[in-house]
Coordinates of C-alpha atoms and ligand atoms in Angstrom, one line a residue:
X1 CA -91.7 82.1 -9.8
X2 CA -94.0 84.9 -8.7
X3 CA -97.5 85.2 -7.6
X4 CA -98.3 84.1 -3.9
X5 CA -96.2 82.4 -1.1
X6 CA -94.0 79.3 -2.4
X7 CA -91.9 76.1 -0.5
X8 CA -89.0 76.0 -0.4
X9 CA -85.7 74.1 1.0
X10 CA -83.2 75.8 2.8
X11 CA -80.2 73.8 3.4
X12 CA -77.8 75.4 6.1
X13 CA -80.9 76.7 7.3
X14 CA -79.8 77.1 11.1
X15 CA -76.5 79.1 10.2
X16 CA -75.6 83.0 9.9
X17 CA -76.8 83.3 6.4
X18 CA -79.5 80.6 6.4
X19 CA -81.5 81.7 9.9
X20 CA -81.3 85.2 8.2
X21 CA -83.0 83.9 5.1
X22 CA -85.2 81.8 6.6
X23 CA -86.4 84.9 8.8
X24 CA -87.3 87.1 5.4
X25 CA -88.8 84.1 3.5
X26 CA -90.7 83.5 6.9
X27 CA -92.2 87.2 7.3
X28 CA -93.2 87.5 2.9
X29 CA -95.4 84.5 4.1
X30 CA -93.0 81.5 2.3
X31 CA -93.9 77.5 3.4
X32 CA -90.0 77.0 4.4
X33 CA -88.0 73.4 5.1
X34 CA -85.1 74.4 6.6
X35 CA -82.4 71.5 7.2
X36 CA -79.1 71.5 9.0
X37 CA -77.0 69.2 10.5
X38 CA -76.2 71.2 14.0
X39 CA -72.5 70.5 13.3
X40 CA -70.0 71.5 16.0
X41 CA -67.6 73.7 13.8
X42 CA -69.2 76.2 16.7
X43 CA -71.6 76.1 19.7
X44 CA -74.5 74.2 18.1
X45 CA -76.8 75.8 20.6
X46 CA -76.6 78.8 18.4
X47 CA -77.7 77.0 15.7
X48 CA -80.5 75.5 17.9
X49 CA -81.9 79.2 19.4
X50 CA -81.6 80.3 15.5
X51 CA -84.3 77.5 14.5
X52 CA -86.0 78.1 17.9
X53 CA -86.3 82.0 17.3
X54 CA -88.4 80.9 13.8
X55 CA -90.7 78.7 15.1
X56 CA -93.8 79.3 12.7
X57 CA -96.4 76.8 11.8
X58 CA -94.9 77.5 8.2
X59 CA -91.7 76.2 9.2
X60 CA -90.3 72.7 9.1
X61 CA -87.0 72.3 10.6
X62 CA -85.4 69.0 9.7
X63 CA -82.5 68.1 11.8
X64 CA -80.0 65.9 9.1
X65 CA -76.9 65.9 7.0
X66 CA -77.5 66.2 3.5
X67 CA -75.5 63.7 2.2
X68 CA -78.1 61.3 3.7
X69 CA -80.9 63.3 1.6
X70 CA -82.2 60.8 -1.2
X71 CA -84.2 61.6 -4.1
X72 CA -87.5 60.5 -2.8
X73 CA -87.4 62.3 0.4
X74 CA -86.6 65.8 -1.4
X75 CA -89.7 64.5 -3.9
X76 CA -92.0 64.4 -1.4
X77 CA -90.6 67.6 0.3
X78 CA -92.3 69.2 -2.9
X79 CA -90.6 72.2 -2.5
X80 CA -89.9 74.6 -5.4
X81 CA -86.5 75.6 -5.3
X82 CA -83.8 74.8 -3.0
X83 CA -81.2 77.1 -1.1
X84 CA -78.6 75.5 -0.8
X85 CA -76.1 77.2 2.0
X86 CA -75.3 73.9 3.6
X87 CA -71.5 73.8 4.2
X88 CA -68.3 73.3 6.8
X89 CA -67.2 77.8 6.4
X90 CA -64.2 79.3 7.2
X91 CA -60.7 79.5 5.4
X92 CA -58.1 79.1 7.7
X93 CA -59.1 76.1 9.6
X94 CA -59.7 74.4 6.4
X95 CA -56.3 72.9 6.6
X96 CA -54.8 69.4 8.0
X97 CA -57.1 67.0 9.6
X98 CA -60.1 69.3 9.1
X99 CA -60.0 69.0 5.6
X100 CA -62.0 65.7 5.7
X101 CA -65.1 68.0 7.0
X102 CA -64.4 69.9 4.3
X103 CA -65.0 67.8 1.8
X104 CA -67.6 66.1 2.7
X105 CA -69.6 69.0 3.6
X106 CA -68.9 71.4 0.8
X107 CA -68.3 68.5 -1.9
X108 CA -70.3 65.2 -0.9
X109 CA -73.3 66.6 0.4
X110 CA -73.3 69.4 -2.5
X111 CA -73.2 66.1 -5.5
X112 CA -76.3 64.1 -3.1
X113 CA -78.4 67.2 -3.4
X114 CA -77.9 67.3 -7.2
X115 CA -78.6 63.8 -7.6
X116 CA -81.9 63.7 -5.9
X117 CA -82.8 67.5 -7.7
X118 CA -82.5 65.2 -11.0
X119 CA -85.4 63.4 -9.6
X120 CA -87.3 66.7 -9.1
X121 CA -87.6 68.5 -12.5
X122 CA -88.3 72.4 -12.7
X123 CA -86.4 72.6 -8.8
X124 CA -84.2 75.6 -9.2
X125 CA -80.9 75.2 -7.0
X126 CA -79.3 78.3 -6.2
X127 CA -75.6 77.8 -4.5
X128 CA -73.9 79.5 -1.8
X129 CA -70.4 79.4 -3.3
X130 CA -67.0 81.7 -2.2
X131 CA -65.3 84.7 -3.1
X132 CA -62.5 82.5 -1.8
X133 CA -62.3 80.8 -5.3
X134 CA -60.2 83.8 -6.4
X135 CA -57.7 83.5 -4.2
X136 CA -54.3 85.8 -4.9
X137 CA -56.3 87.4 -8.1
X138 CA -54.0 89.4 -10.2
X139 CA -56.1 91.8 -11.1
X140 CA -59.1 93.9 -9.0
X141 CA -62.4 93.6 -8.9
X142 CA -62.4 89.8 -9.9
X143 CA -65.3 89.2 -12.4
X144 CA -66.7 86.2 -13.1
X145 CA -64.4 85.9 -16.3
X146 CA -61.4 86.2 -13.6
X147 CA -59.8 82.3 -13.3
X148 CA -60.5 80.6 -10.1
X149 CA -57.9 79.7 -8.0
X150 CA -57.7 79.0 -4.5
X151 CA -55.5 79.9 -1.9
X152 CA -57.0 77.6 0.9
X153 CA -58.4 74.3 1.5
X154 CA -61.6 75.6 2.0
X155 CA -61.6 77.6 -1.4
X156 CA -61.2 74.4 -3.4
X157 CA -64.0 72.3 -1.7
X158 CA -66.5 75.9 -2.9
X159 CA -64.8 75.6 -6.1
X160 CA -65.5 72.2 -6.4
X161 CA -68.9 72.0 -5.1
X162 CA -69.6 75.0 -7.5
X163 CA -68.6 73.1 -10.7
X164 CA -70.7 70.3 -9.6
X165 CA -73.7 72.9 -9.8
X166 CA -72.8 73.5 -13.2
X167 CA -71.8 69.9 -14.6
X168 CA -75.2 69.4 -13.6
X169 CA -76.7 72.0 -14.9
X170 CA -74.9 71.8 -18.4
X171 CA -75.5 67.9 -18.5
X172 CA -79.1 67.4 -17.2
X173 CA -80.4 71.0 -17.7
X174 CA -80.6 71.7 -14.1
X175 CA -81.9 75.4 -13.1
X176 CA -79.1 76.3 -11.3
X177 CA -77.2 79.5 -10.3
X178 CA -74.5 79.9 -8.1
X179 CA -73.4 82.9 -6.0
X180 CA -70.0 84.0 -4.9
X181 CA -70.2 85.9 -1.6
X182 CA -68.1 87.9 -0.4
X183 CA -67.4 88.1 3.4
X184 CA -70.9 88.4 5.0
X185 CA -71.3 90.2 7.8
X186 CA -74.3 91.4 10.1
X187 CA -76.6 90.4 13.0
X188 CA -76.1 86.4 14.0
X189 CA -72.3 86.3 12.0
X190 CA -70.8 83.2 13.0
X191 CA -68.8 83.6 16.4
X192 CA -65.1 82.8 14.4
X193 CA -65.7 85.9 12.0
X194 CA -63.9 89.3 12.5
X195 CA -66.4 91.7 13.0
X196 CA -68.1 89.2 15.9
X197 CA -64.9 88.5 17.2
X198 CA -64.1 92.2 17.1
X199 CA -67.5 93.3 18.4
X200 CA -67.3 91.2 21.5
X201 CA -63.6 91.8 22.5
X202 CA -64.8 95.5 22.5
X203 CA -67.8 94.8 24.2
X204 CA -66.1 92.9 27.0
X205 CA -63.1 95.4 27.8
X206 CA -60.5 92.5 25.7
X207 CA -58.2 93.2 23.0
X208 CA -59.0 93.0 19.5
X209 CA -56.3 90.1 17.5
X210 CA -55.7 91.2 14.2
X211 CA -54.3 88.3 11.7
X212 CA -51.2 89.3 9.7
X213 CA -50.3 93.5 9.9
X214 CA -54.1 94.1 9.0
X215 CA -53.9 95.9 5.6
X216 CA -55.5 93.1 4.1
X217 CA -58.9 94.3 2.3
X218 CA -62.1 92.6 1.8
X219 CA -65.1 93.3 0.0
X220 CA -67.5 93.1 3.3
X221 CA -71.1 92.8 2.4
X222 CA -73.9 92.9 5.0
X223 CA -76.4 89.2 4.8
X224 CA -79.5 92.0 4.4
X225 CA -78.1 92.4 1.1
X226 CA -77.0 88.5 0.5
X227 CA -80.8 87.6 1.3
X228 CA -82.5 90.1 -1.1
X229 CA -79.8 88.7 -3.9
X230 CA -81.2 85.0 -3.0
X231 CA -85.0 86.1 -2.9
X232 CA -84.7 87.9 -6.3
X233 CA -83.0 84.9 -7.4
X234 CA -85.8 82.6 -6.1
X235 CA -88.5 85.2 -7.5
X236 CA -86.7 85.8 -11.1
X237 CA -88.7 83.7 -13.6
X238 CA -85.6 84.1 -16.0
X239 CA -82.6 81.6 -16.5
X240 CA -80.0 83.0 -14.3
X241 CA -76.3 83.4 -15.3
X242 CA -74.7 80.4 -14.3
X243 CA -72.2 81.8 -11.4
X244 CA -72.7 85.8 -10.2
X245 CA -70.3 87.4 -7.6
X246 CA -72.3 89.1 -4.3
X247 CA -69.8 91.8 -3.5
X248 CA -70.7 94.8 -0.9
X249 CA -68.7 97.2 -2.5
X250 CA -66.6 97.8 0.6
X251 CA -63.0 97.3 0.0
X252 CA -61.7 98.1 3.1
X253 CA -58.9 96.8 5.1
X254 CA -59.0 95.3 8.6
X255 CA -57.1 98.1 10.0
X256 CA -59.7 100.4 8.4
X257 CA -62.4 98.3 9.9
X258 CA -61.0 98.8 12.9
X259 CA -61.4 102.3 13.1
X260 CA -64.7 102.0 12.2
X261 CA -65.5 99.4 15.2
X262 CA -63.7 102.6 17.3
X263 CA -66.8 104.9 15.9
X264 CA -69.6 102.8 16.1
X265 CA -68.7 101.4 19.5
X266 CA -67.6 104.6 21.0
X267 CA -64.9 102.6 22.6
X268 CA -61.5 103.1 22.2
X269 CA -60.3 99.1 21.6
X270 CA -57.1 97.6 21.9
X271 CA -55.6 95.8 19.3
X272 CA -52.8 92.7 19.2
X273 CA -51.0 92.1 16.1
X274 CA -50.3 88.5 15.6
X275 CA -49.0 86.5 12.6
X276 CA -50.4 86.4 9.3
X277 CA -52.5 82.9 8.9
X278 CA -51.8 80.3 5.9
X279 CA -54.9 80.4 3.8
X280 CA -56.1 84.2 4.4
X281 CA -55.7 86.2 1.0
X282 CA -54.4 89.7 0.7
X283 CA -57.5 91.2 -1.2
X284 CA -60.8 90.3 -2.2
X285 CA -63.2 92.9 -4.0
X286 CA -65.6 91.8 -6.3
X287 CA -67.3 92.9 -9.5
X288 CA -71.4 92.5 -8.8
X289 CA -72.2 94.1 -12.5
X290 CA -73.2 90.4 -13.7
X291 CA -76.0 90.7 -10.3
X292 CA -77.3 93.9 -11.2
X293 CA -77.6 92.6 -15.2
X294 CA -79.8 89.7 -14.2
X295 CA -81.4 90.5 -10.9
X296 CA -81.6 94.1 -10.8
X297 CA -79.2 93.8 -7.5
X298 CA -76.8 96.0 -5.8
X299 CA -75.4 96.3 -2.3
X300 CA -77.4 98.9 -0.1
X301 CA -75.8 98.8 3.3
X302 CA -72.8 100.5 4.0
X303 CA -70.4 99.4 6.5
X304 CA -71.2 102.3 9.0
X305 CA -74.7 101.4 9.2
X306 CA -74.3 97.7 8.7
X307 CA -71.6 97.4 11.6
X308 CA -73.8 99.7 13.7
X309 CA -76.5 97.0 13.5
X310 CA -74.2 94.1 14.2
X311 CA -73.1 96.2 17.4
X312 CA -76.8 95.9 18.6
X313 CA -76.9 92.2 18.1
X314 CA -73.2 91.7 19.5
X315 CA -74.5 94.3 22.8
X316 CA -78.2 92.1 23.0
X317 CA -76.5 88.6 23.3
X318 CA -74.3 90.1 26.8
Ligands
UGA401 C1 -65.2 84.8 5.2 C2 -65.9 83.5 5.6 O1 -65.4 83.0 6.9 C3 -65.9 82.4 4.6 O2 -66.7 81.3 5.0 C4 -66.3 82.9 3.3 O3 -66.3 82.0 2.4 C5 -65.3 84.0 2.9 O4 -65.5 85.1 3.9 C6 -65.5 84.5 1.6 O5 -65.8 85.7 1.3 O6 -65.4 83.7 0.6 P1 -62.9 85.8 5.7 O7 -62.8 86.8 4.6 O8 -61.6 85.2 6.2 O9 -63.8 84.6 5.3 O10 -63.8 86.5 6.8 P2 -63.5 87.0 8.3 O11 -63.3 85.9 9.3 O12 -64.5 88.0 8.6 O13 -62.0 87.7 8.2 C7 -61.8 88.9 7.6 C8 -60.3 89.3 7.8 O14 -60.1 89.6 9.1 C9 -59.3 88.2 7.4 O15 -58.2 88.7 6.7 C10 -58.9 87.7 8.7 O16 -57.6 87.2 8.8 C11 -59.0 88.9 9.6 N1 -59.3 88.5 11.0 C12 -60.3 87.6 11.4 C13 -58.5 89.0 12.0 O17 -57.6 89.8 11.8 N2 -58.8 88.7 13.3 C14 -59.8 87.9 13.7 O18 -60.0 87.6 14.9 C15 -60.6 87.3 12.7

């Protein structure tokens, strides 16, 4: 798909991940239609000053849920490829009563966008799926080869909405791809993550609330490097594997992270153990060989540099 600016769709689009990507579609001179549904998950005036920040006569920002979106409408949206980060996040609220959110934002909405993309031939659809498919892996990194299996709510409805991409994809020869990613971090991560959370109790002289005895270890990877993975994947003019992991190559723990957070802040933090959450897995760490095969991708930030800069967001919202 290369050679001059293109339109595109961006579902999510006033998120963490999505505001990011519309800002770097935005600035290579991209015709974006960004669409989000403002939910209350968290303050949706962060959502709104995300869309705000963009404003560009190149930039359409369609206030909706996606499960409304019918065939026709994306038609005449004539947009080349769609983005599709739309979704209710987080693992360990993904349980009880909230799981009705859940489904109909990571499942529902995910099989109405396929629907009307059948109407839309040569539209590629590129996911945002989990690295919480993998749940309690047996075995580290998790490849793509590595059987899914959830540990939370929230890791099925990914799951499922991912198999959707590809049921449509193997039965009506969608372009699709889907991409696992692995704990995003960065400037603008959503206010119920851990480095936000941990950023701002330091900021603000508070204690830092570690989940469980924090030797849990994720593979961390910084948006900068989730957005070039999405780009390349909007720019490749290849068929794309049909699911590739996004993994930072950070396997740290929390209690490693914290000391980190203790560097970058200069700021010597408290920190409150408290119990270990349903849901929350003891590892993640990923395998991105199948990304660098297709796209020429790896991770460039490291999690010095990549904290540092979420420090400067965290310090510029006081
Ligand atoms: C994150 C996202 O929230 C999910 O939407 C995403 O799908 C998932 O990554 C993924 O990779 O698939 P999570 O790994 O739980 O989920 O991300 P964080 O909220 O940043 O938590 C990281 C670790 O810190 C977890 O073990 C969590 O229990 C811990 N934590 C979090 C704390 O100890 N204290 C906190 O205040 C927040």
């Amino acid at each position: 798909m290369e050679g001059g600016p293109i339109r595109v769709l961006v579902t999510g689009a006033a998120g963490f991940i999505g505001s990011n990507l519309v800002e770097s579609l935005l600035q290579r001179g991209d015709e974006v239609v960004g669409l989000d549904a403002l939910t209350d998950y968290y303050d949706p005036a962060i959502k709104r000053a995300n869309v705000e920040r963009l404003a560009s006569p190149r930039y359409r920002f369609i206030e909706g849920d996606l499960a409304d979106l019918d065939a026709e409408t994306l038609v005449g949206l004539d947009v080349r490829a769609v983005l599709h980060l739309a979704g209710q996040p987080g693992v360990r609220g993904s349980w009880g009563e909230q799981f009705g959110a859940y489904t109909h934002a990571n499942v529902l909405a995910t099989q109405r966008l396929l629907e009307a993309v059948k109407a839309a031939p040569g539209v590629r659809v590129i996911y945002a799926s989990s690295s919480s498919v993998y749940g309690q892996a047996e075995t580290y990194p998790t490849t793509e080869e590595t059987l899914p299996a959830p540990y939370s709510p929230y890791g099925v409805t990914k799951l499922a909405g991912e198999h959707l991409v590809g049921l449509y994809r193997a039965n009506d020869g969608l372009d699709t791809v889907a991409f696992r990613f692995f704990t995003v971090y960065g400037p603008g991560q959503r206010p119920d993550m851990a480095f936000t959370r941990f950023l701002t109790a330091a900021r603000d002289g508070d204690t830092i609330r570690v989940f469980g005895d924090g030797e849990q270890i994720r593979d961390f990877t910084y948006v900068g490097d989730i957005v070039s993975a999405l780009i390349a994947a909007l720019d490749s003019e290849r068929p794309l594997p049909r699911v590739m992991n996004l993994s930072g190559g950070s396997s740290v723990s929390v209690n490693q992270v914290l000391d980190v957070v203790r560097s970058v802040t200069g700021l010597d933090v408290g920190v409150r153990y408290e119990p270990h959450v349903r849901g929350d897995v003891f590892r993640t760490g990923g395998s991105s060989e199948k990304a660098q095969d297709a796209l020429g991708w790896h991770p460039e930030t490291s999690l010095e540099s990549g904290l540092a800069r979420q420090w400067e967001w965290v310090r510029g919202l006081a």
